[in-house]
Amino acid sequence: MSGNRNFIEQRAEHIYQVKVPLPFPLRFVNAYVVKGLEGYTVIDPGIHTADTEACWHEALRLMKLKYSDIQQIVLTHHHPDHYGLSGWLQQETGAQVWMSEAGKRQVDYLWGSYRRGTVDLHHLFMLHGMESQVGNALVEHMEDFIGLVSPHPKVSLINSNELFMLGDHKYQPIHAPGHAYGQLMFYRESSGELFCGDQVLPQITPNIGLLPLPGMDDNPLQSFLDSLAFISTLPIKIAYPGHRDPFVGFAERCHEIIAHHRDRLDRLIVMIDEPRNAYELCLRFFGSKLSIHQLRFAMAETLAHLAYLRELGKVTEVLSGNIVNYHRLD
Ligand SMILES: [Zn+2]
Ligand SMILES: [Zn+2]
């Protein structure tokens, strides 16, 4: 990290992009540092590793800032690559950490003392045909995340009905579910700027996964497609995403992603030529050479697509023994 100045880019008079390293194939997550007369805002500081701590030491040094110049930390959503370092950065800066109420609920569910999320996810995947050996590896993998999101910050909740200050400007929080329930984007109408989290990414498509949290979102693909249909109508001039670089052509990108999911749904329905379980469909769809990390996302994504098809009346779920099979309804 040190010596590589390219990991910080000034994108506007008041916005710096900091590429924070990730221990995954995604390579980096974007944090944004927003300048303000009363202090600086950090959006999505990254995951917690020794590398990301070093990244922030170096980033602040290059921007000629002290930790105490950071006034607030804002999280678009609860995923570890965005949330994980916020507790550490709060300790270093004394800054308030802001996120949505639904995001905070998922943090507690996934990494709170009961680890309810791991237990439920394991149960869900086994119910949908995952082999027990793979299921056990998944539980271990989930436990590996604890260190990457610790310590947890003290969180203040964002009221998404009110404008929210980032630096010296007011932004409208926009709830953007699908990729992560409770995800907030921040839109500044006067400049057409949008901090879009992981809702819309250039070049790569955000993962849409089913999470077994009761009462949260049982049809995330529907929520995602509805969200994209709405946000594609906003006059966005520049979008600041959670991964890859800031981009223009926001509406076109929304439509490409919608088309990508329509295509996947068409391909998935063809694969249900006889009753099949979700794990079988996942391996057919995404291939069998996935790492456990990739498999978790692939399985959650397959379940999200199947839930969408079920709600549409295209497939039905039938319990056979202890496993759910999908039948096509022609
Ligand atoms: Zn995410
Ligand atoms: Zn992300």
Coordinates of C-alpha atoms and ligand atoms in Angstrom, one line a residue:
M1 CA 0.0 0.0 0.0
S2 CA 2.6 2.5 1.0
G3 CA 4.3 4.2 -1.9
N4 CA 1.3 3.6 -4.1
R5 CA -0.4 7.0 -4.4
N6 CA -2.9 5.7 -6.9
F7 CA -5.1 4.3 -4.2
I8 CA -6.4 7.8 -3.5
E9 CA -8.1 9.8 -6.2
Q10 CA -9.7 13.2 -5.8
R11 CA -13.0 12.9 -7.7
A12 CA -14.5 16.3 -7.0
E13 CA -13.6 19.4 -5.0
H14 CA -15.1 17.8 -1.9
I15 CA -14.8 14.0 -2.7
Y16 CA -11.8 11.7 -2.4
Q17 CA -12.0 8.0 -3.4
V18 CA -9.8 5.7 -1.3
K19 CA -9.4 2.1 -2.6
V20 CA -9.3 0.0 0.5
P21 CA -7.8 -3.5 0.0
L22 CA -9.9 -6.6 0.5
P23 CA -8.8 -10.2 1.2
F24 CA -11.2 -11.4 -1.6
P25 CA -11.1 -11.6 -5.4
L26 CA -13.0 -8.3 -5.5
R27 CA -9.6 -6.7 -4.5
F28 CA -10.8 -3.4 -3.1
V29 CA -13.8 -1.5 -1.8
N30 CA -14.2 2.2 -2.2
A31 CA -14.3 4.4 0.8
Y32 CA -15.2 8.0 0.1
V33 CA -13.8 10.9 2.1
V34 CA -16.1 13.9 1.9
K35 CA -14.6 17.3 2.9
G36 CA -16.5 19.7 5.1
L37 CA -15.8 22.9 7.0
E38 CA -16.6 21.3 10.3
G39 CA -14.9 18.0 9.6
Y40 CA -14.6 15.1 7.2
T41 CA -17.0 12.2 6.6
V42 CA -15.8 8.7 5.7
I43 CA -18.3 6.6 3.8
D44 CA -17.7 2.8 4.0
P45 CA -14.2 2.5 5.6
G46 CA -13.6 -1.2 4.6
I47 CA -13.1 -4.5 6.2
H48 CA -10.9 -4.9 9.3
T49 CA -7.4 -6.3 8.6
A50 CA -3.8 -5.2 9.3
D51 CA -3.7 -4.0 5.6
T52 CA -6.8 -1.8 5.9
E53 CA -5.4 -0.2 9.1
A54 CA -2.2 0.6 7.2
C55 CA -4.2 1.9 4.3
W56 CA -5.9 4.5 6.4
H57 CA -2.7 5.6 8.2
E58 CA -1.2 6.2 4.7
A59 CA -4.4 7.7 3.2
L60 CA -4.7 10.3 6.0
R61 CA -1.0 11.1 5.8
L62 CA -1.3 11.7 2.1
M63 CA -4.4 13.8 2.5
K64 CA -2.7 15.7 5.4
L65 CA -5.5 14.8 7.8
K66 CA -5.5 13.6 11.4
Y67 CA -7.8 11.0 12.7
S68 CA -9.5 13.7 14.8
D69 CA -10.4 15.5 11.5
I70 CA -12.9 12.6 10.8
Q71 CA -16.2 13.8 12.2
Q72 CA -18.5 11.0 11.1
I73 CA -18.5 7.6 9.5
V74 CA -21.4 6.7 7.3
L75 CA -22.2 3.1 6.2
T76 CA -24.2 2.4 3.0
H77 CA -24.9 -1.1 4.2
H78 CA -23.9 -3.8 6.7
H79 CA -21.7 -6.1 4.5
P80 CA -18.3 -6.8 6.1
D81 CA -16.4 -5.1 3.2
H82 CA -18.1 -1.8 4.1
Y83 CA -18.9 -2.1 7.8
G84 CA -16.0 -4.2 9.1
L85 CA -13.5 -1.4 9.9
S86 CA -16.0 1.1 11.3
G87 CA -15.5 0.1 15.0
W88 CA -11.8 0.4 14.7
L89 CA -12.0 3.7 12.9
Q90 CA -14.5 5.0 15.6
Q91 CA -11.9 4.1 18.2
E92 CA -9.2 6.0 16.3
T93 CA -11.3 9.1 15.6
G94 CA -14.1 9.3 18.2
A95 CA -16.5 9.8 15.3
Q96 CA -20.1 8.9 15.2
V97 CA -21.0 5.8 13.1
W98 CA -24.2 6.1 11.1
M99 CA -26.2 3.4 9.4
S100 CA -29.8 2.3 8.8
E101 CA -31.9 0.5 11.4
A102 CA -32.3 -2.5 9.2
G103 CA -28.6 -2.6 8.6
K104 CA -27.9 -2.6 12.3
R105 CA -30.4 -5.4 12.9
Q106 CA -28.5 -7.5 10.4
V107 CA -25.2 -6.8 12.0
D108 CA -26.7 -8.1 15.3
Y109 CA -28.2 -11.1 13.6
L110 CA -25.1 -12.1 11.7
W111 CA -22.3 -11.3 14.3
G112 CA -24.1 -10.7 17.5
S113 CA -23.5 -13.0 20.4
Y114 CA -25.9 -15.8 19.2
R115 CA -24.6 -15.9 15.6
R116 CA -28.2 -16.6 14.7
G117 CA -27.5 -15.8 11.1
T118 CA -24.9 -18.5 10.7
V119 CA -27.2 -21.1 12.2
D120 CA -30.2 -20.1 10.1
L121 CA -28.1 -19.9 6.9
H122 CA -26.7 -23.3 7.5
H123 CA -30.2 -24.7 8.1
L124 CA -31.6 -23.0 5.0
F125 CA -28.9 -24.3 2.7
M126 CA -29.2 -27.9 4.1
L127 CA -32.9 -27.7 3.6
H128 CA -32.2 -26.8 0.0
G129 CA -29.9 -29.8 -0.7
M130 CA -26.4 -28.7 0.3
E131 CA -24.2 -31.7 1.3
S132 CA -23.4 -31.7 5.1
Q133 CA -19.6 -31.6 4.5
V134 CA -20.0 -28.4 2.5
G135 CA -22.5 -27.0 5.0
N136 CA -19.9 -27.5 7.8
A137 CA -17.2 -25.8 5.8
L138 CA -19.7 -22.9 5.3
V139 CA -20.2 -22.5 9.1
E140 CA -16.4 -22.3 9.6
H141 CA -16.1 -19.8 6.8
M142 CA -18.9 -17.6 8.4
E143 CA -17.0 -17.7 11.7
D144 CA -13.9 -16.4 9.9
F145 CA -15.7 -13.1 9.4
I146 CA -16.0 -12.3 13.1
G147 CA -12.5 -10.9 13.3
L148 CA -13.0 -9.0 10.0
V149 CA -15.9 -7.0 11.5
S150 CA -14.6 -6.5 15.1
P151 CA -14.7 -4.4 17.2
H152 CA -18.3 -3.3 16.6
P153 CA -19.0 0.4 16.7
K154 CA -21.5 2.2 18.7
V155 CA -24.1 3.0 16.0
S156 CA -26.4 6.0 15.4
L157 CA -29.4 5.3 13.2
I158 CA -30.1 7.3 10.0
N159 CA -33.6 8.6 9.6
S160 CA -34.1 8.0 5.8
N161 CA -37.0 10.5 5.7
E162 CA -34.7 13.4 6.4
L163 CA -31.9 15.0 4.5
F164 CA -28.4 13.9 5.8
M165 CA -25.3 16.1 5.8
L166 CA -22.2 14.7 4.2
G167 CA -19.5 17.4 4.5
D168 CA -21.2 20.8 3.7
H169 CA -24.0 19.4 1.5
K170 CA -27.4 17.9 2.2
Y171 CA -28.1 14.5 0.6
Q172 CA -31.3 12.5 0.4
P173 CA -31.0 9.0 1.7
I174 CA -32.7 6.5 -0.6
H175 CA -33.5 3.0 0.6
A176 CA -32.1 0.6 -2.0
P177 CA -32.9 -3.0 -1.1
G178 CA -32.1 -6.2 -3.0
H179 CA -28.3 -6.5 -2.6
A180 CA -28.6 -5.7 1.1
Y181 CA -31.9 -4.9 2.8
G182 CA -31.6 -1.5 4.6
Q183 CA -28.9 -0.3 2.2
L184 CA -29.0 3.5 1.8
M185 CA -27.8 5.5 -1.2
F186 CA -27.1 9.3 -0.8
Y187 CA -28.4 11.6 -3.5
R188 CA -27.6 15.3 -4.0
E189 CA -30.2 16.7 -6.3
S190 CA -28.5 20.0 -7.1
S191 CA -25.3 18.3 -8.5
G192 CA -26.7 14.9 -9.6
E193 CA -24.2 13.1 -7.3
L194 CA -25.1 9.7 -6.0
F195 CA -23.2 7.5 -3.5
C196 CA -24.8 4.3 -4.6
G197 CA -23.2 1.7 -2.3
D198 CA -23.3 -1.7 -4.0
Q199 CA -26.7 -1.3 -5.6
V200 CA -25.4 -0.4 -9.0
L201 CA -21.8 -1.3 -9.9
P202 CA -20.0 -0.8 -13.2
Q203 CA -18.7 -3.9 -15.0
I204 CA -19.8 -6.3 -12.3
T205 CA -23.3 -7.2 -11.1
P206 CA -24.1 -7.0 -7.4
N207 CA -25.0 -10.2 -5.6
I208 CA -28.7 -10.6 -4.9
G209 CA -29.0 -13.2 -2.1
L210 CA -31.7 -14.5 0.1
L211 CA -31.0 -14.2 3.8
P212 CA -33.1 -16.2 6.2
L213 CA -33.9 -13.3 8.6
P214 CA -37.6 -13.4 9.4
G215 CA -39.6 -10.4 8.4
M216 CA -36.7 -8.8 6.4
D217 CA -37.1 -9.5 2.7
D218 CA -38.3 -12.8 1.4
N219 CA -38.2 -11.7 -2.3
P220 CA -34.9 -9.7 -2.6
L221 CA -34.8 -10.0 -6.4
Q222 CA -38.2 -8.4 -6.7
S223 CA -37.1 -5.6 -4.3
F224 CA -33.9 -5.1 -6.3
L225 CA -35.7 -4.9 -9.7
D226 CA -38.2 -2.5 -8.3
S227 CA -35.5 -0.4 -6.8
L228 CA -33.5 -0.3 -10.1
A229 CA -36.7 0.7 -12.0
F230 CA -37.2 3.6 -9.6
I231 CA -33.6 4.9 -9.3
S232 CA -33.0 4.6 -13.1
T233 CA -35.5 7.5 -13.4
L234 CA -33.3 9.9 -11.3
P235 CA -31.2 12.4 -13.1
I236 CA -27.8 11.1 -11.9
K237 CA -24.8 12.8 -13.4
I238 CA -22.1 10.8 -11.5
A239 CA -22.4 7.7 -9.4
Y240 CA -19.9 6.8 -6.7
P241 CA -20.1 3.0 -6.3
G242 CA -18.8 0.7 -3.6
H243 CA -16.5 -1.2 -6.1
R244 CA -14.7 -0.2 -9.3
D245 CA -14.6 3.5 -10.3
P246 CA -17.1 6.3 -10.3
F247 CA -19.2 6.2 -13.5
V248 CA -21.6 8.0 -15.7
G249 CA -24.5 6.5 -17.7
F250 CA -26.3 5.4 -14.5
A251 CA -29.7 4.7 -16.0
E252 CA -28.2 2.6 -18.8
R253 CA -26.3 0.6 -16.2
C254 CA -29.5 0.0 -14.2
H255 CA -31.2 -1.3 -17.4
E256 CA -28.2 -3.6 -18.2
I257 CA -28.4 -5.1 -14.7
I258 CA -32.2 -5.6 -15.0
A259 CA -31.7 -7.4 -18.4
H260 CA -28.9 -9.6 -16.8
H261 CA -31.4 -10.9 -14.2
R262 CA -34.1 -11.4 -16.7
D263 CA -31.7 -13.5 -18.7
R264 CA -30.7 -15.5 -15.6
L265 CA -34.3 -16.2 -14.8
D266 CA -34.9 -17.5 -18.3
R267 CA -31.9 -19.8 -18.1
L268 CA -32.8 -21.0 -14.6
I269 CA -36.4 -22.0 -15.5
V270 CA -35.1 -24.1 -18.4
M271 CA -32.9 -26.0 -16.0
I272 CA -35.9 -27.1 -14.0
D273 CA -36.8 -29.7 -16.6
E274 CA -37.6 -32.1 -13.7
P275 CA -37.9 -31.5 -10.0
R276 CA -34.5 -30.3 -8.7
N277 CA -33.3 -28.8 -5.5
A278 CA -31.7 -25.4 -5.2
Y279 CA -28.2 -26.7 -4.5
E280 CA -28.3 -28.8 -7.6
L281 CA -29.5 -25.8 -9.7
C282 CA -26.8 -23.7 -8.1
L283 CA -24.0 -26.1 -9.2
R284 CA -25.5 -26.4 -12.7
F285 CA -25.8 -22.7 -13.0
F286 CA -22.5 -21.5 -11.5
G287 CA -20.4 -24.6 -11.9
S288 CA -18.9 -26.9 -9.3
K289 CA -15.4 -25.2 -9.0
L290 CA -16.5 -22.5 -6.6
S291 CA -14.6 -21.6 -3.4
I292 CA -16.7 -21.8 -0.2
H293 CA -17.0 -18.0 -0.3
Q294 CA -18.2 -18.0 -3.9
L295 CA -20.5 -20.9 -3.2
R296 CA -22.2 -19.1 -0.4
F297 CA -23.1 -16.1 -2.7
A298 CA -24.0 -18.4 -5.5
M299 CA -26.4 -20.5 -3.3
A300 CA -28.0 -17.3 -1.8
E301 CA -28.4 -15.9 -5.3
T302 CA -30.0 -19.1 -6.7
L303 CA -32.5 -19.1 -3.8
A304 CA -33.3 -15.4 -4.5
H305 CA -34.0 -16.2 -8.1
L306 CA -36.1 -19.2 -7.2
A307 CA -38.1 -17.2 -4.6
Y308 CA -38.8 -14.7 -7.4
L309 CA -40.0 -17.4 -9.7
R310 CA -42.1 -18.9 -6.9
E311 CA -43.9 -15.6 -6.2
L312 CA -44.5 -15.2 -9.9
G313 CA -46.2 -18.7 -9.9
K314 CA -43.6 -20.2 -12.3
V315 CA -42.3 -22.8 -9.9
T316 CA -43.5 -24.4 -6.7
E317 CA -41.7 -25.9 -3.7
V318 CA -42.4 -29.5 -2.7
L319 CA -40.8 -31.0 0.4
S320 CA -39.3 -34.4 -0.4
G321 CA -37.9 -36.1 2.6
N322 CA -35.9 -33.3 4.3
I323 CA -35.2 -31.4 1.1
V324 CA -37.1 -28.8 -0.9
N325 CA -37.5 -29.6 -4.6
Y326 CA -38.6 -27.1 -7.2
H327 CA -41.2 -28.1 -9.8
R328 CA -41.8 -26.0 -12.8
L329 CA -45.4 -25.0 -13.4
D330 CA -46.1 -24.9 -17.1
Ligands
ZN1 ZN -22.5 -5.3 -0.4
ZN2 ZN -19.3 -4.4 -1.3

